[in-house]
Amino acid sequence: MRNPSDQPTEALSWFHFAREQQRRQREAGLHVGEWASRISHLVHMLQRERGASNIWLCSAGQLFAREVPFCISQSDEQLAALRERLAAPGLAVNAAIAARLACAFWYLESLPALRNRIRRREIEPEAAMEQFSQTIAHLLSIVPEANDTLDDASLARALTALYSFMQGKELVGQERAIGAIGFARGDFSAPLRQMLVDRIDGQQRCFSTFAALAETALAEEFHAQGEATRETEQLRRLACTRMPANTETAELAVRWFALQTSRLDRLRETEEKLIASLQQVAHAQFDQAMPGGEADEEAFARWVGAHACQDAAVALDRHLLPLVRQQARQLEALSRQLASLQETLEERKLIDKAKSLLIRHQQMSEEQAWQQLRKLAMNQNKRMVEIARAMLAVADLWPVTPKE
């Protein structure tokens, strides 16, 4: 019989390996909240810069002459903070996150040129808004890629709630930017009005998903403070109908921007609490990792000695099967939580590929490509992803429409 003082070298080696793997996996989970926090700060300021730039452009430089430079400085400050963290050691970056970062920085590095075109008023507000929105979309896409590090259902649930909320907040930001164009111009064209309606509908779906997954207190806080105000609803109705003659559109544009900015700031507060909740769950999981130290080696040796003479089947039932059953329940719950998010992400990829096909072969803008897919889906009574999948199936047969 082995003396407990004799170290079972190979057994302890596997014990230490298992403990280190668990520690690394759960440590990676700690970075999920940090990723979300860094990105949300930058996105928030880019959202504000986008809306302010639209008012500047639509008012021919008469409005927000001071606000735009301030927003630029705030965006650059948050971008510098993100770059600084990426350059620091110890941040977990998997291949999917690295690919998303590459796309995001391609757009971020184009911001100075975009800002110069805005300053010289050489770009239409819709085009400027589209480039800001593409930048933000690539930044937000980094967040769900962190789910590769997750092995806990509660952590996956918290991440899905956060990501849904961030998407909803971005649609509120796009609503602010679209409204800024219409009110500053004094007119909402039919396409612009449809864009506004689409963003309002989309944000409601995102916030519904968030509310179903988030902690009750955070869901209640959103309903109490994050919903559109009565005055915002009034301006929405005004935007979706014909504005009366002699309406002071400059004042409406400034008021719209102020109301939506106030709402976005409130949403930002809730977003911070969601990130804190996510980090709290991650830390709780990390604290439950297998402990280290010599005392654990002694405890391991005692455990082996105490169970060495037991019948193997009894030991399996008493010590392993409960763990297997618990793991199976956790994996089942995790699969349910991530299924919806994963399906949404895959569908979005297909739709984005179909949009790129229309942009490349039909010389459409991104918004025109989106509207075309939406129209085809409505006419054929199908989902957009079905239309996208059908288009991609015959992609090689599409002729290229030459530019005029």
XYZ file of C-alpha atoms in Angstrom:
404
model
C 0.000 0.000 0.000
C 1.349 3.435 -0.977
C 2.529 5.659 1.838
C 0.671 9.001 1.616
C 4.007 10.748 2.021
C 5.221 9.256 -1.253
C 4.272 11.667 -4.028
C 2.301 10.002 -6.857
C 4.256 11.978 -9.488
C 2.230 11.100 -12.595
C -1.129 11.477 -10.835
C -0.144 14.845 -9.397
C 1.122 15.904 -12.798
C -2.332 15.317 -14.308
C -3.935 16.904 -11.271
C -1.842 20.056 -11.756
C -2.510 20.036 -15.493
C -6.279 19.856 -14.945
C -6.105 22.617 -12.373
C -4.059 24.878 -14.680
C -6.366 24.291 -17.658
C -9.387 25.157 -15.571
C -7.676 28.245 -14.239
C -6.746 29.449 -17.740
C -10.214 28.838 -19.113
C -11.877 30.743 -16.321
C -9.264 33.479 -16.432
C -10.119 33.952 -20.103
C -13.722 34.446 -19.020
C -12.581 37.419 -16.935
C -11.501 39.200 -20.120
C -14.977 39.050 -21.668
C -16.243 41.902 -19.502
C -13.121 43.954 -20.187
C -13.561 43.526 -23.939
C -17.158 44.666 -23.666
C -16.268 47.663 -21.502
C -13.510 48.952 -23.777
C -15.629 48.549 -26.881
C -18.764 50.089 -25.361
C -16.878 53.255 -24.360
C -15.528 53.733 -27.877
C -18.822 52.869 -29.561
C -20.715 55.342 -27.369
C -18.515 58.241 -28.476
C -18.565 57.186 -32.144
C -22.352 57.099 -31.947
C -22.370 60.667 -30.648
C -19.869 61.811 -33.281
C -22.018 60.242 -35.997
C -25.144 62.132 -34.959
C -23.361 65.446 -34.438
C -21.648 65.149 -37.825
C -25.008 64.637 -39.527
C -26.435 67.815 -38.025
C -23.273 69.708 -39.044
C -23.540 68.465 -42.626
C -27.290 68.980 -43.021
C -27.150 72.502 -41.584
C -24.306 73.431 -43.978
C -22.005 73.940 -41.008
C -24.366 76.286 -39.163
C -25.080 73.916 -36.264
C -22.785 71.945 -33.948
C -19.596 73.711 -35.031
C -18.220 73.183 -31.509
C -19.857 69.859 -30.742
C -18.240 67.958 -33.631
C -14.591 68.672 -32.633
C -15.439 67.787 -29.026
C -16.979 64.463 -30.102
C -13.919 63.725 -32.232
C -11.604 64.301 -29.272
C -13.713 62.008 -27.083
C -13.746 59.261 -29.726
C -9.973 59.524 -30.164
C -9.473 59.337 -26.417
C -11.431 56.084 -26.193
C -9.668 54.683 -29.267
C -6.296 55.416 -27.652
C -7.441 53.597 -24.508
C -8.418 50.541 -26.574
C -5.087 50.557 -28.410
C -3.215 50.867 -25.130
C -5.001 47.853 -23.678
C -4.401 45.786 -26.796
C -0.686 46.566 -26.567
C -0.514 45.504 -22.912
C 0.413 41.898 -22.057
C -2.045 39.358 -20.733
C -5.129 40.062 -22.849
C -6.708 36.907 -24.273
C -7.189 37.228 -28.059
C -8.442 34.208 -29.997
C -8.382 33.919 -33.790
C -11.987 35.072 -34.210
C -11.415 38.187 -32.098
C -8.218 38.964 -34.025
C -10.122 38.765 -37.338
C -12.832 41.083 -36.026
C -10.222 43.512 -34.737
C -8.589 43.583 -38.173
C -11.908 44.580 -39.787
C -12.675 47.136 -37.092
C -9.286 48.825 -37.355
C -9.551 48.963 -41.131
C -12.532 51.268 -40.622
C -11.065 53.052 -37.594
C -7.967 53.944 -39.602
C -10.254 55.517 -42.231
C -11.815 57.909 -39.699
C -9.346 60.799 -40.254
C -10.140 60.842 -43.989
C -13.885 60.664 -43.273
C -13.632 63.529 -40.796
C -11.773 65.675 -43.336
C -14.514 65.076 -45.892
C -17.129 65.998 -43.284
C -15.212 69.137 -42.303
C -15.018 70.220 -45.955
C -18.658 69.128 -46.464
C -17.633 66.898 -49.373
C -19.765 63.932 -48.321
C -23.496 63.359 -48.025
C -24.828 62.743 -44.488
C -26.158 59.292 -45.448
C -22.732 58.202 -46.703
C -20.992 59.523 -43.605
C -23.508 57.795 -41.370
C -23.004 54.518 -43.239
C -19.235 54.585 -42.688
C -19.649 55.340 -38.969
C -22.215 52.552 -38.694
C -19.913 50.053 -40.427
C -17.131 50.927 -37.986
C -19.428 50.455 -35.011
C -20.835 47.197 -36.403
C -17.356 45.676 -36.637
C -16.531 46.791 -33.104
C -19.728 45.294 -31.708
C -19.102 42.032 -33.559
C -16.048 41.444 -31.349
C -18.197 40.915 -28.237
C -19.957 37.637 -29.181
C -16.671 36.168 -30.457
C -15.591 35.984 -26.826
C -18.077 33.148 -26.323
C -15.348 30.686 -27.367
C -13.991 31.057 -23.831
C -17.264 30.300 -22.067
C -18.154 26.985 -20.464
C -20.825 28.208 -18.061
C -24.507 28.763 -18.869
C -24.889 31.741 -16.531
C -21.923 33.486 -18.171
C -23.285 32.778 -21.655
C -26.687 34.135 -20.596
C -25.120 37.340 -19.246
C -23.083 37.810 -22.432
C -26.115 37.273 -24.677
C -28.146 39.790 -22.667
C -25.337 42.331 -22.940
C -24.818 41.814 -26.668
C -28.550 42.163 -27.366
C -28.603 45.369 -25.342
C -25.562 46.796 -27.160
C -27.210 46.061 -30.512
C -30.404 47.765 -29.355
C -28.446 50.793 -28.169
C -26.685 51.025 -31.525
C -30.067 51.083 -33.284
C -31.085 53.951 -30.982
C -27.878 55.694 -32.055
C -28.726 55.139 -35.711
C -32.226 56.473 -35.050
C -30.669 59.617 -33.592
C -28.426 60.033 -36.656
C -31.269 59.465 -39.141
C -33.571 61.861 -37.304
C -30.791 64.443 -37.245
C -30.649 64.313 -41.049
C -34.396 64.687 -41.537
C -34.996 67.403 -38.969
C -31.930 69.427 -40.010
C -33.062 69.280 -43.641
C -36.658 69.992 -42.720
C -37.865 66.971 -44.664
C -37.971 63.187 -44.316
C -37.891 61.459 -47.694
C -39.689 58.140 -48.019
C -36.417 56.110 -47.822
C -35.252 58.111 -44.809
C -38.603 57.630 -43.102
C -38.427 53.882 -43.733
C -34.919 53.757 -42.293
C -36.221 55.442 -39.155
C -39.095 52.969 -38.797
C -36.775 50.002 -39.324
C -34.453 51.193 -36.561
C -37.322 51.702 -34.142
C -38.666 48.207 -34.841
C -35.219 46.640 -34.620
C -34.313 48.149 -31.283
C -37.529 46.844 -29.736
C -36.640 43.287 -30.764
C -33.134 43.609 -29.328
C -34.361 45.052 -26.042
C -36.987 42.312 -25.744
C -34.249 39.677 -25.971
C -32.185 41.543 -23.411
C -35.116 41.821 -20.988
C -35.821 38.094 -21.252
C -32.243 37.167 -20.321
C -31.057 39.907 -17.973
C -31.465 40.150 -14.229
C -34.924 41.368 -13.244
C -33.593 44.561 -11.643
C -31.747 45.587 -14.826
C -34.743 44.815 -17.031
C -36.955 46.914 -14.770
C -34.417 49.745 -14.786
C -34.453 49.775 -18.571
C -38.253 49.922 -18.728
C -38.275 52.747 -16.175
C -35.468 54.870 -17.618
C -34.353 53.578 -21.008
C -37.539 53.733 -23.049
C -38.208 56.643 -25.401
C -39.820 59.636 -23.695
C -43.220 61.044 -24.626
C -41.570 63.995 -26.361
C -39.376 61.649 -28.383
C -42.479 59.718 -29.436
C -44.090 62.983 -30.553
C -41.055 63.829 -32.685
C -41.091 60.310 -34.109
C -44.679 60.792 -35.247
C -43.762 64.159 -36.719
C -40.891 62.569 -38.644
C -43.133 59.809 -39.996
C -45.717 62.288 -41.298
C -45.423 65.474 -43.312
C -44.010 68.281 -41.169
C -46.135 71.458 -41.090
C -45.004 74.410 -43.158
C -42.885 77.077 -41.444
C -41.630 74.535 -38.897
C -38.417 75.685 -37.218
C -36.394 72.663 -38.278
C -33.086 73.800 -36.788
C -34.614 73.898 -33.325
C -36.220 70.494 -33.892
C -32.897 68.995 -34.982
C -31.142 70.256 -31.852
C -33.996 69.143 -29.618
C -34.126 65.695 -31.231
C -30.386 65.268 -30.766
C -30.590 66.346 -27.116
C -33.464 63.979 -26.315
C -31.865 60.992 -27.997
C -28.468 61.784 -26.481
C -30.051 61.852 -23.036
C -31.639 58.478 -23.728
C -28.386 57.004 -24.988
C -26.579 58.247 -21.888
C -29.178 56.494 -19.714
C -28.770 53.344 -21.783
C -25.018 53.657 -21.331
C -25.496 53.556 -17.548
C -27.529 50.359 -17.822
C -24.931 48.955 -20.210
C -22.223 49.545 -17.596
C -24.289 47.654 -15.032
C -24.735 44.774 -17.470
C -20.976 44.657 -17.982
C -20.438 44.728 -14.213
C -22.924 41.874 -13.842
C -21.084 39.895 -16.518
C -17.762 40.468 -14.762
C -19.275 39.473 -11.433
C -20.420 36.150 -12.902
C -16.995 35.631 -14.485
C -15.199 36.323 -11.190
C -17.524 33.972 -9.338
C -16.675 31.227 -11.813
C -12.964 31.997 -11.524
C -13.105 31.817 -7.725
C -14.612 28.341 -7.988
C -11.592 27.041 -9.902
C -9.560 24.242 -8.371
C -7.378 25.755 -5.614
C -3.597 25.521 -5.668
C -0.798 25.046 -3.183
C 0.917 22.243 -1.292
C -2.108 21.749 0.945
C -4.070 20.627 -2.120
C -1.439 18.031 -2.958
C -1.754 16.649 0.552
C -5.537 16.707 0.281
C -5.303 14.944 -3.076
C -3.084 12.254 -1.549
C -5.504 11.763 1.334
C -8.410 11.523 -1.105
C -6.611 8.833 -3.123
C -5.698 6.900 0.035
C -9.221 7.054 1.409
C -10.786 5.722 -1.786
C -8.151 3.286 -3.020
C -9.799 0.234 -1.468
C -13.370 1.068 -2.423
C -15.188 -0.879 -5.064
C -14.623 0.871 -8.400
C -18.296 0.897 -9.354
C -19.263 2.458 -6.017
C -16.545 5.091 -6.350
C -17.689 5.881 -9.888
C -21.273 6.340 -8.801
C -20.479 8.398 -5.730
C -17.801 10.668 -7.125
C -17.886 10.787 -10.910
C -21.448 10.276 -12.046
C -22.831 13.273 -10.119
C -20.159 15.442 -11.760
C -20.968 14.032 -15.186
C -24.682 14.634 -14.654
C -24.023 18.194 -13.498
C -21.774 18.859 -16.492
C -24.406 17.444 -18.850
C -27.035 19.771 -17.381
C -24.694 22.730 -17.716
C -23.835 21.901 -21.323
C -27.500 21.458 -22.193
C -28.359 24.815 -20.641
C -25.391 26.454 -22.370
C -26.471 25.067 -25.732
C -29.961 26.464 -25.275
C -28.643 29.879 -24.284
C -26.178 30.125 -27.169
C -28.367 28.545 -29.853
C -30.372 31.697 -30.460
C -27.300 33.937 -30.508
C -25.339 31.586 -32.769
C -28.261 31.264 -35.197
C -28.622 35.042 -35.298
C -24.917 35.494 -35.992
C -24.910 32.892 -38.784
C -27.969 34.451 -40.414
C -26.386 37.873 -40.214
C -23.278 36.555 -41.981
C -25.401 35.161 -44.827
C -27.344 38.409 -45.175
C -24.102 40.430 -45.165
C -22.699 38.206 -47.938
C -25.861 38.686 -50.000
C -25.676 42.450 -49.463
C -22.039 42.407 -50.649
C -23.174 40.491 -53.730
C -25.732 43.173 -54.583
C -23.253 45.955 -53.874
C -20.602 44.353 -56.079
C -22.761 43.215 -58.996
C -25.585 45.776 -58.983
C -23.581 48.805 -57.829
C -25.941 49.387 -54.908
C -25.193 51.144 -51.648
C -25.391 49.069 -48.494
C -28.759 50.598 -47.570
C -30.142 49.943 -51.071
C -28.931 46.331 -50.875
C -30.634 45.912 -47.506
C -33.898 47.375 -48.804
C -33.737 45.133 -51.889
C -33.354 42.016 -49.747
C -36.155 43.172 -47.490
C -38.460 43.867 -50.448
C -37.775 40.451 -51.998
C -38.473 38.765 -48.668
C -41.786 40.594 -48.277
C -42.865 39.924 -51.857
C -42.106 36.211 -51.582
C -43.328 35.909 -47.994
C -39.966 34.538 -46.905
C -37.352 35.431 -44.334
C -34.448 37.585 -45.450
C -31.957 34.830 -44.662
C -33.800 32.506 -47.074
C -33.529 35.102 -49.838
C -29.848 35.610 -48.995
C -29.159 31.873 -49.062
C -30.855 31.537 -52.460
C -28.827 34.423 -53.881
C -25.558 32.975 -52.663
C -26.417 29.591 -54.154
C -26.348 31.118 -57.662
C -23.714 33.758 -56.983
C -21.402 32.521 -59.759
C -24.102 33.148 -62.379
C -24.532 36.855 -61.585
C -23.334 39.248 -64.290
C -21.351 42.277 -63.248
C -23.130 45.567 -63.994
C -20.504 48.047 -65.282
C -20.342 51.458 -63.692
C -21.462 54.270 -65.876
